[in-house]
Tab-separated table of C-alpha atoms in Angstrom:
chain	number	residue	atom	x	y	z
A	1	UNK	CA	136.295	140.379	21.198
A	2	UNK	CA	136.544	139.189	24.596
A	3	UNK	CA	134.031	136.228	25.624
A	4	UNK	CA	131.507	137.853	27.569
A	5	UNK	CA	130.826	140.798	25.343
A	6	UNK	CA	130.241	138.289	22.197
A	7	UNK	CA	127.711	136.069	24.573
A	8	UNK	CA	126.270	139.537	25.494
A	9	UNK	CA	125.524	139.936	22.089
A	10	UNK	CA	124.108	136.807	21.094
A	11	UNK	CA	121.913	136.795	24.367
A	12	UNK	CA	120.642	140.268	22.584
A	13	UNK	CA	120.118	138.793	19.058
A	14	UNK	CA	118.400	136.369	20.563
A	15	UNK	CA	115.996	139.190	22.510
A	16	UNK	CA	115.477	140.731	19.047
A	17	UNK	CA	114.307	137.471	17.437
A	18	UNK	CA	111.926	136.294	19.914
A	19	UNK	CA	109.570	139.244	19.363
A	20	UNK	CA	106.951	138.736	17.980
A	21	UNK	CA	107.708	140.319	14.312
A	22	UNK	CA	110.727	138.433	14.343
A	23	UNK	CA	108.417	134.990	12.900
A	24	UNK	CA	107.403	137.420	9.855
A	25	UNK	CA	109.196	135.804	6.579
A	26	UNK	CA	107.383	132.981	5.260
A	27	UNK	CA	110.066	130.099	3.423
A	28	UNK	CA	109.765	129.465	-0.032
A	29	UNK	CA	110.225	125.838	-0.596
A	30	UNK	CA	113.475	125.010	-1.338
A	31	UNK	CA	112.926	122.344	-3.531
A	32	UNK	CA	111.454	124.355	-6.116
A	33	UNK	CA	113.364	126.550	-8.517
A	34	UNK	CA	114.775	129.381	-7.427
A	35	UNK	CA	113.748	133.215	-9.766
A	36	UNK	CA	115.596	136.102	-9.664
A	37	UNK	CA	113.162	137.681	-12.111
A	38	UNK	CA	111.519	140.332	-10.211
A	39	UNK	CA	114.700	141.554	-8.674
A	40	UNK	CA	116.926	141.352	-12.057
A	41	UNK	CA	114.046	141.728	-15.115
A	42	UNK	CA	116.831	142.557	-17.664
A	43	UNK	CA	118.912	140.497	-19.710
A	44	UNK	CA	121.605	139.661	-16.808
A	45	UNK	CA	119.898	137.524	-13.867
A	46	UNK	CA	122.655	136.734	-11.687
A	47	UNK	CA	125.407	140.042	-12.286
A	48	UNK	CA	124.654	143.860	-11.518
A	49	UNK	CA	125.001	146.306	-13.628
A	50	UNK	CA	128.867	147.574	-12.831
A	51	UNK	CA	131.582	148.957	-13.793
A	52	UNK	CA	134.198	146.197	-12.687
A	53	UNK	CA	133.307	142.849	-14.989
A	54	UNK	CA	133.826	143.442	-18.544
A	55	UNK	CA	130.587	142.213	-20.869
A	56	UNK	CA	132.716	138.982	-21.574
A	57	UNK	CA	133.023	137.939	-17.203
A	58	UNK	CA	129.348	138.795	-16.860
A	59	UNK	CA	128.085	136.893	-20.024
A	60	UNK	CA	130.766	133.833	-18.543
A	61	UNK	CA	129.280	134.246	-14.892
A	62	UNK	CA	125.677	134.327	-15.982
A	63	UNK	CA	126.036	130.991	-17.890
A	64	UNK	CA	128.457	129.026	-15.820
A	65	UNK	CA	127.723	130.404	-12.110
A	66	UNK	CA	131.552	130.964	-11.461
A	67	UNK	CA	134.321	133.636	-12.588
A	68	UNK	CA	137.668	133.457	-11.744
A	69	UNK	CA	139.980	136.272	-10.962
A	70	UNK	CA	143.760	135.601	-11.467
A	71	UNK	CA	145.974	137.182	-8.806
A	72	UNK	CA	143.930	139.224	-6.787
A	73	UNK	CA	145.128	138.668	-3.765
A	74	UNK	CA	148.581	140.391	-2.761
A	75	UNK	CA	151.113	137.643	-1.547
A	76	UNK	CA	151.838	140.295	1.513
A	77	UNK	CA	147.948	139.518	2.404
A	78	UNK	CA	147.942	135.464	1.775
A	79	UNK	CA	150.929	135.479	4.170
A	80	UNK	CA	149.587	137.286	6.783
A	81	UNK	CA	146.736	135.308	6.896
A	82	UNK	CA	148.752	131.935	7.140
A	83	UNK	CA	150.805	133.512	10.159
A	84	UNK	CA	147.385	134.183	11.683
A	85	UNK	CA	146.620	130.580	11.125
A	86	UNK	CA	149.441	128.921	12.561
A	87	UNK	CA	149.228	130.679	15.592
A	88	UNK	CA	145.871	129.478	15.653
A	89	UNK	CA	146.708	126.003	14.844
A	90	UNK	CA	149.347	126.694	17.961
A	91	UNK	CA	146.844	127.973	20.456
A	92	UNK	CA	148.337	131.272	20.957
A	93	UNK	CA	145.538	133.200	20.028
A	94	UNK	CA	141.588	131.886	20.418
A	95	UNK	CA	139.293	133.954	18.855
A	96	UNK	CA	136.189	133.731	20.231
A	97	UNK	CA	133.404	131.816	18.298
A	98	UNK	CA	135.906	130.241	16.266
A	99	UNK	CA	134.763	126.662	15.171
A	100	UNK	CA	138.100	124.281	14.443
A	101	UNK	CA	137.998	120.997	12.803
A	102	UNK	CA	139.943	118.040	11.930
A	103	UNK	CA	139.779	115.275	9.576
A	104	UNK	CA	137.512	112.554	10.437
A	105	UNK	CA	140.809	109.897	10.706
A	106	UNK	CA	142.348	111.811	13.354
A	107	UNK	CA	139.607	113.424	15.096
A	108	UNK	CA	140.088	111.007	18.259
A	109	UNK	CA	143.824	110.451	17.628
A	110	UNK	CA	146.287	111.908	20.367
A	111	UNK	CA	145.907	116.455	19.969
A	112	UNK	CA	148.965	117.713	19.642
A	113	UNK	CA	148.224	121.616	18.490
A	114	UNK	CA	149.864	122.161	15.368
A	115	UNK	CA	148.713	122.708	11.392
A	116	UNK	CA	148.861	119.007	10.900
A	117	UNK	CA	146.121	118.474	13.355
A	118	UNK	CA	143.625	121.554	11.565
A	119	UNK	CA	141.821	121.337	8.636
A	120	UNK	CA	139.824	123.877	8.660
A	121	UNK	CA	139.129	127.136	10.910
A	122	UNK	CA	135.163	128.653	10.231
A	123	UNK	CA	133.609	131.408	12.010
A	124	UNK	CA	136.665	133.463	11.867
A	125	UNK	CA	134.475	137.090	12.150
A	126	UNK	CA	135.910	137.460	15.473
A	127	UNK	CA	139.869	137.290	14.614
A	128	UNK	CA	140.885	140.567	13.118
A	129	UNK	CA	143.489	139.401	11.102
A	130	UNK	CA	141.864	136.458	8.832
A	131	UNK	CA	138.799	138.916	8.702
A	132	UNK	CA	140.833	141.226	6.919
A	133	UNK	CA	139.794	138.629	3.954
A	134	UNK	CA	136.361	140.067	3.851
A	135	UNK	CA	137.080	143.880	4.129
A	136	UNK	CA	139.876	143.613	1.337
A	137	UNK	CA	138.738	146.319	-1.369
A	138	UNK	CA	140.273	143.838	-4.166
A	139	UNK	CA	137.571	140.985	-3.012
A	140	UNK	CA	134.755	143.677	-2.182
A	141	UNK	CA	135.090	145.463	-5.608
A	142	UNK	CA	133.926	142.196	-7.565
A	143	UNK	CA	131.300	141.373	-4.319
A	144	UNK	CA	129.559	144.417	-4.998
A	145	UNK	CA	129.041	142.917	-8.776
A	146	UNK	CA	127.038	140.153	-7.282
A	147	UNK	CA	125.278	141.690	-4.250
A	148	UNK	CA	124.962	145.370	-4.355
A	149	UNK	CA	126.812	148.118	-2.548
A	150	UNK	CA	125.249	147.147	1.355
A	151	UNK	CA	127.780	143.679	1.798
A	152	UNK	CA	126.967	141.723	4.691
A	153	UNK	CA	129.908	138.951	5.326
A	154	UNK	CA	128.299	135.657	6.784
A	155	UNK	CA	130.014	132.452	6.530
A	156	UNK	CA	134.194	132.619	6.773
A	157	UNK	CA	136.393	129.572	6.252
A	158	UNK	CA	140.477	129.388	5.763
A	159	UNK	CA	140.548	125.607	4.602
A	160	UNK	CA	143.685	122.813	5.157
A	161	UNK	CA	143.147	120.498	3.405
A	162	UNK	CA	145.280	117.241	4.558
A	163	UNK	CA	147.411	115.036	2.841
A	164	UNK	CA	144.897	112.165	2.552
A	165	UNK	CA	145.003	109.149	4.669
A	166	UNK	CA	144.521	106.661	1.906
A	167	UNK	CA	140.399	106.598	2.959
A	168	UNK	CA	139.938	109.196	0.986
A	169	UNK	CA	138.448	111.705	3.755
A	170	UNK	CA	139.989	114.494	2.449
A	171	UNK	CA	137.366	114.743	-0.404
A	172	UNK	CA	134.478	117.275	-0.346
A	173	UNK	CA	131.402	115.667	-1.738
A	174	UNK	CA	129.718	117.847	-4.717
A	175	UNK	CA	127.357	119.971	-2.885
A	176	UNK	CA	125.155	123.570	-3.044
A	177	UNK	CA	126.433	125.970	-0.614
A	178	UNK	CA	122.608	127.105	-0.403
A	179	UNK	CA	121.987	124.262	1.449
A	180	UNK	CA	123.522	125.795	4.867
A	181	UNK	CA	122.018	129.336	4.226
A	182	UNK	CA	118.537	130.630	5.689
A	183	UNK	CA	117.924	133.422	4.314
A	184	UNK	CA	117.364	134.639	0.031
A	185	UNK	CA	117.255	136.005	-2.793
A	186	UNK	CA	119.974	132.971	-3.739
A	187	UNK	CA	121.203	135.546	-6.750
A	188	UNK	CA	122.204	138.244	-4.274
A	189	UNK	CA	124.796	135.496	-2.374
A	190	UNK	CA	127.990	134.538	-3.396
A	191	UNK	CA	131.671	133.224	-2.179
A	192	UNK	CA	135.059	134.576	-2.906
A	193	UNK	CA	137.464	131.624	-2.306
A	194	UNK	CA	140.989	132.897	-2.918
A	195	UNK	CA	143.980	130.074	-3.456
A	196	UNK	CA	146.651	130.521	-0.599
A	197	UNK	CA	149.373	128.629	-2.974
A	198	UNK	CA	149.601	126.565	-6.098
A	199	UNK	CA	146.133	124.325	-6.615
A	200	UNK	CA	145.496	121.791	-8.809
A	201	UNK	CA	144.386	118.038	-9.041
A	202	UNK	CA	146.644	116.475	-7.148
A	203	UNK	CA	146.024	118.297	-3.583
A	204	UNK	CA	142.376	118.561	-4.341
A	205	UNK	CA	141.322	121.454	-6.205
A	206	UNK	CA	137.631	122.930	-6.830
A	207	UNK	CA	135.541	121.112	-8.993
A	208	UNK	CA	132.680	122.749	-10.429
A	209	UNK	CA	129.614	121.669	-12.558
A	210	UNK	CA	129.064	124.671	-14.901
A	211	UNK	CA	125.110	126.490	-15.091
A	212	UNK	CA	124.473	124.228	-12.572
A	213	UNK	CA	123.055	127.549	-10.923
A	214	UNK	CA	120.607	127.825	-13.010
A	215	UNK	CA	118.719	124.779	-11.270
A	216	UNK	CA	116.942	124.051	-8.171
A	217	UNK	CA	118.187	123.677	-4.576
A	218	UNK	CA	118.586	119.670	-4.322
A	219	UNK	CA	118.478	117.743	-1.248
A	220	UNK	CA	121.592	117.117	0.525
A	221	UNK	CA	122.791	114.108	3.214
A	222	UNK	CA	125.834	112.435	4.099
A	223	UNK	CA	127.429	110.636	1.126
A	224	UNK	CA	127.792	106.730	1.521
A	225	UNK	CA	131.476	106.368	1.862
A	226	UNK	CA	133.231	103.750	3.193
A	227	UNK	CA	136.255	105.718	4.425
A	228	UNK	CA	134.121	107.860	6.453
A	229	UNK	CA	132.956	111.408	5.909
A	230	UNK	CA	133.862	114.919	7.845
A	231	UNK	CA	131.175	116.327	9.568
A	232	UNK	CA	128.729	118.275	7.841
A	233	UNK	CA	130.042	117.460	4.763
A	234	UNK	CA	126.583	117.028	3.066
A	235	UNK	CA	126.807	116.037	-0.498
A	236	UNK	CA	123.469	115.953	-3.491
A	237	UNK	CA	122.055	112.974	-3.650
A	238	UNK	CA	120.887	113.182	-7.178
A	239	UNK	CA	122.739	115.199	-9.254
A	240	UNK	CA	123.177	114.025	-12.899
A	241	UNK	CA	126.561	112.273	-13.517
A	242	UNK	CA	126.672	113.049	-16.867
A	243	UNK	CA	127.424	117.115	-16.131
A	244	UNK	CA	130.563	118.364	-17.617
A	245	UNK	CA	133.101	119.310	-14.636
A	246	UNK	CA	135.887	121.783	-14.798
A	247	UNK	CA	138.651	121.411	-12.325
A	248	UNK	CA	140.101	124.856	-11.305
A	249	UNK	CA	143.710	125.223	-11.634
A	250	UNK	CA	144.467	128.170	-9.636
A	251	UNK	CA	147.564	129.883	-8.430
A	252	UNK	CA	148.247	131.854	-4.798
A	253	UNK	CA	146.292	134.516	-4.791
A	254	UNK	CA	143.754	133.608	-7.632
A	255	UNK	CA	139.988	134.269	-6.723
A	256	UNK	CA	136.894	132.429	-7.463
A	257	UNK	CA	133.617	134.083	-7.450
A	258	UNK	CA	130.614	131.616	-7.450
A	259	UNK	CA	127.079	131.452	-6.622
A	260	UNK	CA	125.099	129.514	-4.185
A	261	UNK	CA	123.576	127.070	-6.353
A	262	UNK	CA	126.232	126.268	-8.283
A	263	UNK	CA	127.247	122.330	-7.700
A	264	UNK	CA	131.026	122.146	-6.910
A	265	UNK	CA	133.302	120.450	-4.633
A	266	UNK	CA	136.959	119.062	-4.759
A	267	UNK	CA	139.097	116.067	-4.649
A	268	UNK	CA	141.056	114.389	-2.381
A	269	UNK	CA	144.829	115.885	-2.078
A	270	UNK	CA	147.034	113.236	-3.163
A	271	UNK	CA	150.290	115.115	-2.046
A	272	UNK	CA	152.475	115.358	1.335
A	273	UNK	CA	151.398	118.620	1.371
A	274	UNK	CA	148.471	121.001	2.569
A	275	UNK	CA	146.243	122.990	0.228
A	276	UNK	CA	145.140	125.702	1.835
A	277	UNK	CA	142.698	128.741	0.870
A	278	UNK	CA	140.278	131.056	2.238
A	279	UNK	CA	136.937	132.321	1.696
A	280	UNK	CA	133.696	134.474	2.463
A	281	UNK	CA	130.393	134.026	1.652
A	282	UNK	CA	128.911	137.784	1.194
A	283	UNK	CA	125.260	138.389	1.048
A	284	UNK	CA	123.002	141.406	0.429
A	285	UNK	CA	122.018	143.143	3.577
A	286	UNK	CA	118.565	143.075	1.136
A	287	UNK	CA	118.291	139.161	1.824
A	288	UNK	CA	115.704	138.051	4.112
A	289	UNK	CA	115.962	135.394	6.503
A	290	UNK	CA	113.641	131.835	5.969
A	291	UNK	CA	112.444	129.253	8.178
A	292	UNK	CA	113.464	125.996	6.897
A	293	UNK	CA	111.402	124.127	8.125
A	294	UNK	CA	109.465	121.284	6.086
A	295	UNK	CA	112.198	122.166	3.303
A	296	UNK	CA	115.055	120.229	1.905
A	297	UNK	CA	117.200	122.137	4.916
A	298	UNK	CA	115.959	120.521	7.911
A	299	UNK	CA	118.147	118.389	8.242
A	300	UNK	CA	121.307	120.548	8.026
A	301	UNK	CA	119.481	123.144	10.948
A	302	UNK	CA	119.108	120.338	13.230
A	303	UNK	CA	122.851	119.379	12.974
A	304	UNK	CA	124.244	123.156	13.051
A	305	UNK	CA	121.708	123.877	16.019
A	306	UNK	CA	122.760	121.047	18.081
A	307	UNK	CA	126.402	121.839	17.864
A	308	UNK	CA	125.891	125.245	18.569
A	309	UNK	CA	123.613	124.306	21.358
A	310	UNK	CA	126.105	122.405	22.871
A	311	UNK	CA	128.808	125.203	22.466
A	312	UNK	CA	126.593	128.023	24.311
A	313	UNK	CA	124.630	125.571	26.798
A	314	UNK	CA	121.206	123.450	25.886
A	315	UNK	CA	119.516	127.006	27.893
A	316	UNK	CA	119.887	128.774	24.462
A	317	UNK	CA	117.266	127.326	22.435
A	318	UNK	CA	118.491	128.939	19.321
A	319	UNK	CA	117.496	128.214	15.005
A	320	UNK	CA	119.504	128.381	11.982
A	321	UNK	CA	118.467	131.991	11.754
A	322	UNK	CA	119.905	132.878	15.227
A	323	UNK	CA	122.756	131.213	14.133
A	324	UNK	CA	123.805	133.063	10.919
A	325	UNK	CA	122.453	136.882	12.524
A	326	UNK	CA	125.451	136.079	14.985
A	327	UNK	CA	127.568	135.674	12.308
A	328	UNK	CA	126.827	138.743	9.835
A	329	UNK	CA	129.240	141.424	9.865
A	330	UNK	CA	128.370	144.363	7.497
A	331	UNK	CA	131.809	145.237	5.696
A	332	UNK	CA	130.595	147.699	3.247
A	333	UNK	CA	127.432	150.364	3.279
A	334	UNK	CA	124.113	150.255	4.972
A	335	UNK	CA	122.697	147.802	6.937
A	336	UNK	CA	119.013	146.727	5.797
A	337	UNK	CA	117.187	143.880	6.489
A	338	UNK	CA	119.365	140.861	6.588
């Protein structure tokens, strides 16, 4: 999508929200726990009745918050996407809206524009090829498990992670991806992160803290490292050392399915290498947007909106909800409320 028709359609997002109906949904504090009961009364809270997971993957999901898929996506698709990325990396194609980030030891080094220099590409909805990730009927099949038949896709990352600099930045701090999302039920979210090549602990693969979704949303800052920490790379402040964690071993192609609250990150990639995946974060076009603030998320909206402030011009006075609506693609069924 060329430039001006994407601002054209934030500038009429942002017509539709300041109506007066748009202020509607009232937040429920984040800090409390999260219920799924009255949406899912029957014995499985966070899984859909379906014909996809056998009994064993939705028992496994429901107690540990994750399910793995081996080798569901083709290696014709992984490579394809990894084309698309270099030539991003290479500034021959710009997609618009695309957000692109480097690690926080060479982020004022000398740009040359290559895959060394990337780390990670977000926002992708606009590139046609890397959002082929989200319309893929081998991810949307196990999506619809989680969410329901309307999908909305909202949040789209293909990740690079960097051989680390010996600081240690290329560590994700354990973390709830809740924490960046406005809008709820939590149980109809969830993220398909598919391996793009061989992952394990040595170039910092996923770490996750099983039935850790069955908690609350915790507050999240900037860990105290001393090697420095990539930008909004919030981590939990408080979460109890003594969980059990399970490092994900995952070949190319191999799909994780996880929910919102689970606690996860990874480690730092201790190779010459880069470790590179991608992912989507579906949601229910059920979901309802929240206003954060006054909740643990405050802090997270005023760093997102004064990025994005600064990428479409301080006269936008836009929210985290303004934000994420400009994001949302449907990929699959009706659009609702979200």
């Amino acid at each position: 999508m060329e430039q001006p028709r994407a601002a054209a359609r934030l500038q009429i997002i942002l017509g539709h929200l300041r109506r007066p109906s748009a202020g509607a949904v009232v937040a429920h504090p984040t800090t409390g726990t999260i219920s799924s009961a009255s949406f899912h009364p029957q014995q499985f809270q966070y899984t859909l009745d379906n014909n996809v997971l056998t009994l064993e993957q939705r028992n496994f999901y429901e107690e540990n918050g994750f399910l793995v898929i081996k080798n569901l996506v083709p290696d014709a698709d992984i490579q394809r996407f990894r084309n698309e990325f270099e030539k991003i990396c290479r500034k021959e194609v710009k997609p618009f809206g695309l957000v692109v980030m480097r690690d926080v030891t060479i982020s004022k080094s000398e740009y040359t524009p290559s895959e060394k220099m990337t780390t990670k590409v977000q926002d992708f909805q606009e590139d046609k090829e890397l959002f082929r990730y989200c319309t893929l009927p081998e991810i949307l099949k196990y999506v619809e498990c989680f969410t329901g038949p309307n999908i909305m896709a909202m949040h789209t990352m293909l990740i690079n992670k960097p051989p680390d600099s010996g600081k240690k930045t290329s560590r994700h701090p354990l973390h709830q991806d809740l924490h960046y999302f406005p809008f709820r039920p939590s149980n109809l979210i969830v993220c398909a992160w598919t391996a793009m090549e061989h992952i394990d602990r040595n170039n910092g693969c996923l770490v996750v803290l099983p039935g850790t979704h069955k908690g609350s949303l915790k507050p999240h800052d900037y860990p105290k490292w001393e090697g420095g920490v990539n930008k909004m790379f919030h981590g939990i402040q408080d979460y109890e050392e003594n969980n059990a964690r399970v490092h994900l071993v995952m070949e190319k192609g191999d799909t994780v399915f996880f929910h919102p609250l689970l606690i996860h990150g990874s480690g730092q990639n201790k190779t010459q290498g880069f470790r590179k995946a991608i992912s989507c974060h579906f949601a229910s076009a059920d979901c309802h947007y929240i206003d954060v603030k006054g909740t643990s998320q405050e802090n997270i909206e005023k760093e997102v909106v004064g990025i994005a402030n600064k990428f479409w011009g301080d006269e936008n006075s836009m929210n985290l909800k303004d934000i994420w609506m400009f994001r949302a693609r449907l990929v699959k069924g009706e659009r609702i409320n979200l």
